[in-house]
mmCIF file of C-alpha atoms in Angstrom:
data_model
loop_
_atom_site.group_PDB
_atom_site.id
_atom_site.type_symbol
_atom_site.label_atom_id
_atom_site.label_comp_id
_atom_site.label_asym_id
_atom_site.label_seq_id
_atom_site.Cartn_x
_atom_site.Cartn_y
_atom_site.Cartn_z
ATOM 1 C CA MET B 1 14.566 31.601 45.110
ATOM 2 C CA ALA B 2 15.889 33.707 42.854
ATOM 3 C CA ALA B 3 17.980 30.800 41.086
ATOM 4 C CA GLN B 4 14.527 28.938 40.208
ATOM 5 C CA HIS B 5 13.075 32.356 38.861
ATOM 6 C CA ASN B 6 16.588 32.673 36.596
ATOM 7 C CA LYS B 7 15.794 28.723 35.536
ATOM 8 C CA ASN B 8 12.295 29.143 34.611
ATOM 9 C CA ALA B 9 12.678 32.226 32.755
ATOM 10 C CA ALA B 10 15.606 30.364 31.042
ATOM 11 C CA ASP B 11 13.698 27.332 29.811
ATOM 12 C CA GLU B 12 10.751 29.755 28.448
ATOM 13 C CA CYS B 13 13.552 31.522 26.281
ATOM 14 C CA ASP B 14 14.321 28.420 25.487
ATOM 15 C CA LEU B 15 10.533 27.270 24.661
ATOM 16 C CA LEU B 16 10.501 30.909 22.559
ATOM 17 C CA ASP B 17 13.430 29.972 20.476
ATOM 18 C CA LEU B 18 12.039 26.866 19.480
ATOM 19 C CA ILE B 19 8.860 28.191 18.117
ATOM 20 C CA SER B 20 8.328 28.151 14.221
ATOM 21 C CA LYS B 21 7.837 31.285 12.645
ATOM 22 C CA GLU B 22 6.845 30.491 9.492
ATOM 23 C CA ASN B 23 3.441 31.055 7.757
ATOM 24 C CA LEU B 24 1.907 27.459 6.360
ATOM 25 C CA GLY B 25 -0.956 29.402 5.251
ATOM 26 C CA ASP B 26 -0.451 30.116 1.702
ATOM 27 C CA ARG B 27 0.120 26.805 0.709
ATOM 28 C CA ALA B 28 -2.269 24.349 -0.925
ATOM 29 C CA SER B 29 -1.418 20.656 1.058
ATOM 30 C CA PRO B 30 -1.488 18.991 -2.534
ATOM 31 C CA GLU B 31 1.335 21.124 -3.305
ATOM 32 C CA LEU B 32 3.363 19.882 -0.113
ATOM 33 C CA TRP B 33 2.106 16.387 -0.253
ATOM 34 C CA PRO B 34 1.270 15.198 -3.803
ATOM 35 C CA GLU B 35 -0.910 11.900 -3.223
ATOM 36 C CA GLN B 36 1.039 9.104 -3.675
ATOM 37 C CA MET B 37 -1.438 6.487 -4.593
ATOM 38 C CA PRO B 38 -4.298 7.264 -6.838
ATOM 39 C CA GLY B 39 -7.794 7.345 -5.003
ATOM 40 C CA VAL B 40 -6.657 7.168 -1.754
ATOM 41 C CA SER B 41 -7.852 10.809 -0.601
ATOM 42 C CA GLU B 42 -11.106 10.045 -2.218
ATOM 43 C CA PHE B 43 -11.543 7.411 -0.086
ATOM 44 C CA ALA B 44 -10.605 8.873 3.106
ATOM 45 C CA ALA B 45 -12.905 11.505 1.916
ATOM 46 C CA MET B 46 -15.698 9.136 2.165
ATOM 47 C CA GLY B 47 -15.322 8.057 5.400
ATOM 48 C CA GLY B 48 -13.241 4.702 4.556
ATOM 49 C CA LEU B 49 -14.780 1.058 4.951
ATOM 50 C CA ALA B 50 -16.721 1.799 7.700
ATOM 51 C CA SER B 51 -19.258 3.921 5.648
ATOM 52 C CA THR B 52 -18.887 1.905 2.678
ATOM 53 C CA PHE B 53 -19.854 -1.344 3.904
ATOM 54 C CA SER B 54 -23.016 -0.364 5.577
ATOM 55 C CA GLY B 55 -25.478 -2.232 3.690
ATOM 56 C CA CYS B 56 -25.720 0.506 0.462
ATOM 57 C CA SER B 57 -27.280 -0.193 -2.330
ATOM 58 C CA THR B 58 -24.778 -0.518 -5.245
ATOM 59 C CA ALA B 59 -25.570 3.160 -6.885
ATOM 60 C CA ALA B 60 -24.737 4.546 -3.543
ATOM 61 C CA LYS B 61 -21.262 2.388 -3.483
ATOM 62 C CA PRO B 62 -18.026 3.970 -5.224
ATOM 63 C CA LYS B 63 -17.001 3.217 -8.287
ATOM 64 C CA TRP B 64 -13.990 0.750 -7.183
ATOM 65 C CA MET B 65 -16.353 -0.984 -4.444
ATOM 66 C CA ASN B 66 -18.515 -1.893 -7.508
ATOM 67 C CA ASP B 67 -16.598 -5.026 -8.684
ATOM 68 C CA LEU B 68 -15.778 -6.304 -5.747
ATOM 69 C CA GLU B 69 -17.514 -9.723 -4.457
ATOM 70 C CA ALA B 70 -18.334 -10.879 -1.308
ATOM 71 C CA ASP B 71 -15.254 -12.927 -0.532
ATOM 72 C CA ASP B 72 -12.674 -9.407 -1.259
ATOM 73 C CA VAL B 73 -14.862 -7.404 0.988
ATOM 74 C CA ASN B 74 -13.736 -10.142 3.810
ATOM 75 C CA THR B 75 -10.638 -9.906 2.646
ATOM 76 C CA VAL B 76 -10.233 -6.344 2.853
ATOM 77 C CA HIS B 77 -12.078 -6.443 6.177
ATOM 78 C CA GLU B 78 -9.585 -9.205 7.065
ATOM 79 C CA LEU B 79 -6.475 -7.241 6.299
ATOM 80 C CA SER B 80 -7.991 -3.756 7.907
ATOM 81 C CA ASN B 81 -7.790 -5.929 11.152
ATOM 82 C CA LEU B 82 -4.151 -6.975 11.133
ATOM 83 C CA THR B 83 -1.644 -4.917 13.017
ATOM 84 C CA PRO B 84 1.341 -3.656 11.093
ATOM 85 C CA ALA B 85 3.280 -6.324 12.270
ATOM 86 C CA GLN B 86 1.153 -8.661 10.899
ATOM 87 C CA LEU B 87 0.551 -7.047 7.544
ATOM 88 C CA LEU B 88 4.320 -6.825 7.093
ATOM 89 C CA ASP B 89 4.700 -10.970 7.895
ATOM 90 C CA ARG B 90 1.406 -11.342 5.585
ATOM 91 C CA ILE B 91 3.528 -9.445 2.420
ATOM 92 C CA ARG B 92 6.661 -11.278 3.568
ATOM 93 C CA LYS B 93 4.721 -14.578 3.128
ATOM 94 C CA LEU B 94 3.067 -13.470 -0.315
ATOM 95 C CA GLN B 95 6.326 -12.098 -1.582
ATOM 96 C CA ASN B 96 8.023 -15.574 -0.701
ATOM 97 C CA LEU B 97 5.627 -17.272 -2.528
ATOM 98 C CA ALA B 98 5.691 -14.957 -5.733
ATOM 99 C CA TYR B 99 9.596 -15.853 -5.703
ATOM 100 C CA GLN B 100 8.622 -19.696 -5.217
ATOM 101 C CA LEU B 101 6.053 -19.365 -8.307
ATOM 102 C CA GLY B 102 8.896 -17.633 -10.485
ATOM 103 C CA LEU B 103 11.554 -20.270 -10.054
ATOM 104 C CA GLU B 104 8.853 -23.123 -10.490
ATOM 105 C CA GLU B 105 7.806 -21.245 -13.797
ATOM 106 C CA ALA B 106 11.173 -20.750 -14.777
ATOM 107 C CA ARG B 107 12.432 -24.488 -14.228
ATOM 108 C CA GLU B 108 8.731 -25.277 -16.003
ATOM 109 C CA MET B 109 9.649 -23.027 -18.971
ATOM 110 C CA THR B 110 13.620 -24.688 -19.369
ATOM 111 C CA ARG B 111 11.556 -28.315 -19.211
ATOM 112 C CA GLY B 112 9.556 -27.060 -22.074
ATOM 113 C CA LYS B 113 12.747 -25.859 -24.084
ATOM 114 C CA PHE B 114 13.896 -29.062 -23.694
ATOM 115 C CA LEU B 115 11.388 -31.090 -24.961
ATOM 116 C CA ASN B 116 11.055 -28.720 -27.968
ATOM 117 C CA ILE B 117 7.448 -28.164 -27.253
ATOM 118 C CA LEU B 118 7.765 -24.012 -27.111
ATOM 119 C CA GLN B 119 8.767 -24.222 -30.814
ATOM 120 C CA ARG B 120 6.969 -22.624 -33.631
ATOM 121 C CA PRO B 121 5.721 -25.101 -36.031
ATOM 122 C CA ARG B 122 7.370 -25.093 -39.410
ATOM 123 C CA GLN B 123 5.488 -23.952 -42.765
ATOM 124 C CA GLY B 124 5.646 -25.667 -45.402
ATOM 125 C CA LEU B 125 6.522 -28.877 -44.513
ATOM 126 C CA GLY B 126 3.926 -31.100 -46.564
ATOM 127 C CA ALA B 127 4.047 -28.810 -49.825
#
């Protein structure tokens, strides 16, 4: 019984050693964690997407929502329902598509160079 009591006392001492005595109350959080993406804090303070798509008038919507069309809003809803793994897969697909488009553009630019369609017209040919 005494051994059990000593073990409990030792566990409590170990737990007390893990408690941080640092006081973070004197620091403002923006100093600790600066805003990485502009507008995210403002968006989170408004309550996120749930409160903004509740059929509000255009005047009550935040300024970033004024330029969105219905298709854009549907895309935002679709992306918000994806799991992190699905979102990463979607990002990989977009990166691969961007890479393929870059390769295709490079081929077309090379083709244009060989066909001499990218040269500037010469001035004073007829004079």
